[in-house]
XYZ file of C-alpha atoms in Angstrom:
357
model
C -5.669 4.446 -19.136
C -4.571 8.093 -19.469
C -6.361 9.825 -22.338
C -5.421 13.462 -21.656
C -2.861 15.471 -19.713
C -4.963 15.556 -16.551
C -5.371 11.793 -16.308
C -1.716 11.302 -17.294
C -0.551 13.511 -14.436
C -2.837 11.602 -12.062
C -1.031 8.374 -12.995
C 2.317 10.108 -12.453
C 1.227 11.234 -8.992
C 0.017 7.725 -8.165
C 3.431 6.322 -9.121
C 5.108 8.977 -6.955
C 2.951 7.987 -3.967
C 3.924 4.314 -4.434
C 7.610 5.284 -4.537
C 7.222 7.339 -1.374
C 5.391 4.502 0.394
C 8.072 1.959 -0.667
C 5.289 -0.186 -2.145
C 6.092 -1.941 -5.463
C 4.187 -0.669 -8.487
C 3.736 -2.211 -11.936
C 3.086 -0.080 -15.016
C 1.097 -1.862 -17.731
C 1.491 -0.320 -21.177
C 2.482 -0.783 -24.778
C 6.060 -0.741 -26.010
C 7.790 2.606 -26.365
C 5.315 4.587 -24.260
C 7.987 6.164 -22.080
C 7.602 4.269 -18.788
C 11.332 3.833 -18.260
C 12.159 7.426 -19.196
C 9.666 8.802 -16.667
C 10.978 6.626 -13.843
C 14.582 7.527 -14.667
C 13.595 11.228 -14.608
C 13.490 10.895 -10.820
C 17.305 11.090 -10.947
C 16.863 14.823 -11.482
C 15.095 15.041 -8.114
C 17.952 13.408 -6.217
C 16.970 9.743 -6.556
C 19.350 6.987 -7.606
C 17.598 4.875 -10.270
C 18.783 1.340 -11.022
C 17.097 -0.037 -14.146
C 17.271 -3.797 -14.720
C 16.142 -5.466 -17.964
C 14.598 -8.599 -16.532
C 15.066 -10.769 -19.619
C 18.855 -10.333 -19.224
C 18.946 -11.778 -15.722
C 18.812 -15.165 -14.047
C 17.198 -16.196 -10.747
C 20.558 -15.938 -8.949
C 20.676 -12.228 -9.829
C 17.759 -11.721 -7.424
C 18.144 -14.586 -4.956
C 21.940 -14.350 -4.686
C 24.769 -16.378 -6.192
C 25.817 -19.441 -4.102
C 29.430 -19.085 -2.916
C 31.301 -21.806 -1.030
C 33.272 -20.556 1.964
C 34.915 -23.516 3.649
C 32.096 -25.800 4.808
C 29.406 -23.125 4.358
C 27.466 -21.760 1.382
C 26.339 -18.150 1.309
C 24.250 -16.280 -1.260
C 26.363 -13.407 -2.530
C 24.398 -10.333 -3.680
C 24.747 -9.207 -7.316
C 26.370 -5.923 -8.307
C 23.115 -3.945 -8.671
C 22.104 -4.730 -5.098
C 25.531 -3.734 -3.748
C 25.391 -0.417 -5.636
C 21.934 0.352 -4.247
C 22.905 -0.554 -0.680
C 25.991 1.667 -0.825
C 24.145 4.600 -2.387
C 23.429 7.259 0.290
C 20.540 8.757 -1.695
C 17.048 7.193 -1.826
C 16.855 4.698 -4.672
C 14.376 3.227 -7.117
C 15.071 -0.265 -8.455
C 13.101 -0.529 -11.680
C 12.471 -3.937 -13.300
C 11.859 -3.263 -16.990
C 10.144 -5.711 -19.357
C 8.853 -7.695 -16.405
C 6.624 -10.062 -18.412
C 9.584 -11.150 -20.576
C 11.237 -12.645 -17.496
C 10.672 -16.367 -17.044
C 8.510 -17.549 -14.126
C 11.699 -18.697 -12.349
C 13.168 -15.181 -12.510
C 9.892 -13.624 -11.407
C 9.704 -16.028 -8.471
C 13.272 -15.208 -7.410
C 12.416 -11.503 -7.385
C 9.542 -11.898 -4.897
C 11.795 -11.624 -1.857
C 13.459 -8.364 -2.935
C 10.084 -6.848 -3.840
C 8.478 -7.193 -0.431
C 11.407 -7.694 1.950
C 14.189 -5.785 0.148
C 16.488 -8.761 0.681
C 18.892 -9.969 -2.019
C 20.899 -13.025 -1.009
C 22.443 -12.235 2.368
C 22.182 -8.498 1.764
C 19.369 -6.529 3.396
C 18.733 -3.347 1.431
C 18.059 -0.136 3.384
C 14.487 1.129 3.778
C 15.193 4.058 1.476
C 14.909 1.693 -1.513
C 11.704 1.517 -3.594
C 10.809 -1.065 -6.238
C 8.836 -0.730 -9.442
C 8.376 -2.497 -12.749
C 7.003 -2.049 -16.235
C 5.379 -4.707 -18.357
C 3.699 -5.199 -21.670
C 0.609 -7.428 -21.666
C 1.691 -11.009 -22.301
C -0.054 -11.153 -25.689
C 2.043 -8.272 -27.073
C 5.306 -8.852 -25.168
C 8.266 -10.647 -26.760
C 8.022 -14.207 -25.392
C 5.695 -12.882 -22.701
C 4.624 -14.710 -19.542
C 1.489 -14.206 -17.471
C 2.008 -13.173 -13.862
C 1.401 -15.781 -11.177
C -1.014 -14.671 -8.400
C 1.731 -14.421 -5.721
C 3.688 -12.112 -8.016
C 0.720 -10.001 -9.087
C -0.389 -9.562 -5.489
C 2.888 -7.870 -4.565
C 2.312 -4.952 -6.944
C 0.067 -1.925 -7.252
C -1.105 -2.167 -10.864
C -1.345 1.040 -12.894
C -2.336 1.388 -16.536
C 0.139 3.470 -18.525
C -0.170 5.358 -21.807
C 1.241 8.532 -23.329
C -1.611 10.832 -24.467
C -1.312 12.591 -27.792
C -1.357 16.132 -26.387
C 1.407 15.334 -23.879
C 3.565 13.740 -26.563
C 3.118 16.428 -29.215
C 3.840 19.224 -26.759
C 6.856 17.544 -25.171
C 8.486 16.479 -28.440
C 8.408 20.081 -29.647
C 9.451 21.814 -26.450
C 11.762 19.105 -25.121
C 10.090 19.527 -21.730
C 9.108 15.957 -20.866
C 7.081 15.145 -17.735
C 9.070 14.097 -14.691
C 8.105 11.838 -11.839
C 6.765 13.791 -8.828
C 7.566 12.101 -5.504
C 5.760 13.708 -2.535
C 7.503 14.349 0.749
C 7.203 11.420 3.135
C 4.941 12.359 6.125
C 6.749 12.508 9.451
C 3.736 10.879 11.174
C 3.108 8.250 8.504
C 2.340 5.551 11.078
C -0.435 7.640 12.623
C -1.917 8.582 9.255
C -1.792 4.988 8.064
C -3.404 3.812 11.307
C -6.396 6.083 10.647
C -6.776 4.654 7.147
C -6.440 1.101 8.454
C -9.357 1.846 10.783
C -11.465 2.700 7.749
C -10.383 -0.491 6.011
C -11.234 -2.510 9.131
C -14.655 -0.861 9.356
C -15.406 -1.665 5.716
C -14.273 -5.260 6.043
C -16.461 -5.705 9.134
C -19.437 -5.201 6.805
C -17.960 -6.980 3.767
C -15.899 -9.761 5.294
C -15.847 -11.767 2.070
C -13.705 -9.079 0.464
C -10.754 -9.566 2.802
C -9.267 -12.088 0.411
C -10.807 -12.847 -2.966
C -8.628 -14.431 -5.647
C -10.129 -14.171 -9.153
C -11.145 -17.420 -10.798
C -9.931 -16.504 -14.287
C -6.236 -16.571 -15.197
C -6.223 -13.001 -16.538
C -7.711 -11.647 -13.304
C -5.184 -13.522 -11.164
C -2.407 -11.617 -12.953
C -3.762 -8.235 -11.889
C -4.895 -6.539 -8.659
C -7.135 -8.421 -6.223
C -7.872 -8.041 -2.504
C -5.803 -9.803 0.144
C -4.721 -8.667 3.620
C -1.454 -7.456 2.059
C -3.082 -5.299 -0.611
C -5.627 -3.857 1.842
C -2.682 -2.650 3.904
C -1.143 -1.283 0.707
C -4.340 0.690 0.087
C -4.333 2.122 3.631
C -0.718 3.281 3.412
C -1.156 4.771 -0.040
C -4.291 6.666 0.970
C -2.448 8.071 3.996
C 0.345 9.493 1.835
C -2.004 10.646 -0.930
C -4.184 12.582 1.487
C -1.166 14.112 3.204
C 0.137 15.214 -0.216
C -3.241 16.712 -1.144
C -3.741 14.324 -4.073
C -7.107 14.431 -5.806
C -9.857 11.837 -5.926
C -8.602 10.431 -9.221
C -5.183 9.662 -7.728
C -6.787 7.937 -4.742
C -9.027 5.943 -7.059
C -6.040 4.776 -9.115
C -4.164 3.718 -5.994
C -7.036 1.801 -4.406
C -8.066 0.138 -7.672
C -4.422 -0.716 -8.357
C -4.028 -2.340 -4.944
C -7.254 -4.321 -4.408
C -8.874 -4.280 -7.849
C -11.515 -2.075 -9.424
C -14.754 -3.826 -8.286
C -13.990 -4.000 -4.575
C -12.027 -0.741 -4.723
C -15.102 1.051 -6.065
C -17.210 -0.484 -3.321
C -14.750 0.609 -0.624
C -14.396 4.180 -1.890
C -18.188 4.541 -2.165
C -18.621 3.297 1.394
C -15.800 5.571 2.563
C -17.242 8.677 0.900
C -20.623 8.095 2.567
C -19.155 8.083 6.076
C -20.033 11.026 8.283
C -18.144 10.228 11.450
C -17.965 12.251 14.667
C -14.652 13.845 15.581
C -12.606 11.485 17.819
C -11.661 14.291 20.222
C -15.311 15.252 20.658
C -16.185 11.616 21.327
C -13.513 11.317 24.002
C -14.693 14.526 25.646
C -18.404 13.702 25.388
C -19.669 12.488 28.777
C -22.939 11.135 27.360
C -21.771 9.662 24.075
C -24.327 11.541 22.007
C -21.996 11.431 19.007
C -22.602 7.701 18.579
C -26.388 7.814 18.721
C -28.060 6.628 15.551
C -24.861 5.421 13.875
C -24.729 2.059 12.121
C -22.542 -0.605 13.696
C -19.821 -0.298 11.050
C -19.616 3.477 11.572
C -19.477 3.033 15.350
C -16.618 0.593 14.790
C -14.653 3.065 12.651
C -15.384 5.995 15.004
C -14.084 4.113 18.043
C -11.063 2.800 16.180
C -10.247 6.385 15.256
C -10.202 7.330 18.965
C -7.591 4.744 19.818
C -4.417 6.515 18.572
C -5.480 9.899 19.990
C -4.692 9.238 23.634
C -2.371 7.062 25.731
C -3.825 3.997 27.511
C -5.320 5.702 30.571
C -8.574 5.483 32.505
C -10.021 7.915 29.998
C -10.031 5.107 27.476
C -11.702 2.747 29.867
C -14.347 5.301 30.768
C -15.243 5.914 27.145
C -16.765 2.561 26.303
C -18.667 2.461 29.576
C -20.463 5.656 28.682
C -20.837 4.872 24.980
C -22.131 1.387 25.682
C -25.128 2.911 27.450
C -26.192 4.803 24.329
C -25.050 2.472 21.535
C -25.714 -1.033 22.813
C -22.974 -3.573 23.503
C -21.115 -3.377 20.190
C -18.818 -0.453 21.105
C -17.785 -2.255 24.266
C -16.911 -5.335 22.235
C -14.736 -3.196 20.007
C -12.948 -1.807 23.000
C -12.518 -5.228 24.545
C -10.604 -6.333 21.442
C -8.265 -3.413 21.924
C -7.841 -4.184 25.629
C -7.063 -7.821 24.833
C -4.362 -6.602 22.490
C -3.133 -4.260 25.231
C -3.120 -7.162 27.679
C -0.923 -9.245 25.420
C 1.500 -6.338 25.040
C 1.511 -4.950 28.590
C 1.126 -8.003 30.813
C -1.100 -8.682 33.790
C -1.916 -5.079 34.664
C -3.868 -4.607 31.474
C -5.933 -7.679 32.200
C -7.806 -5.750 34.893
C -8.781 -3.200 32.250
C -10.298 -5.952 30.140
C -12.424 -7.132 33.055
C -13.360 -3.522 33.779
C -14.561 -3.062 30.195
C -16.677 -6.197 30.355
C -18.403 -4.838 33.443
C -18.723 -1.296 32.028
């Protein structure tokens, strides 16, 4: 919950990162706190914003309207989806008053949220989704979120601090949504963050998927394979944009929940890993000496995207296995098995070579 200008701007940056990552976000706040106005301010930065009041719509407005054509039935897309698909600029589709939509409407919107598909229409990848909601106990005819719906969002608490409001209402200069530039090498940056997530989950396997037992918790953020990947992508963009620790905390907590998010960020901040290039160039593997197994796992995973699949990769685990036990080799064998599935029989010899290394 933003209590001053600094924390308010951190929430704005977190929303901008979600928009850039094309990951759905959900703003939780009281009525009249300016969520919709901030999202629609992105129009001034060249974004097309399509705001939909969810309580005014039916399931067919998200799943498509059945149309009979001869002996076939197709799901025709509604007008908002056609406008977004034809818009050449990047777009934000914003679902306002989300908790006033019936469970049937919320269920119909699941496909657009994660697959950008409305009826037979596939929306372009320049489209982002977001929503705003009042807590069910203060919303007009409010509904709790079902776990499958909640798990598709990054949850962010929204409020308008007094100093931001009093300054903006006098000057007329209201905050606008900052959307960072999308990294050109997003896949590589996200891969590095996924390695960290994999290393953490190797030590805390029970946190891969943990659905809360209480109904209130199931309507907010909790860890699943999907939301862990959300966290990795969001951290990649946030770090590329130079976002501060508070923004990263909001994003990780909003994706996987505060308890496990705190645990992950604490583990992540305590890592002191060797440079992947130095590891690949190190003939004796001294950089891995004394490291815990989870850190060895993350260090070796970080080496993977740095070089093409050559003998250099095969030589690495042979050398490192001699100084770090068998675990690094096992890590590499998993990668070689993956390579074997992708590359065919030739890669199989590399797997056998690793086992003997």
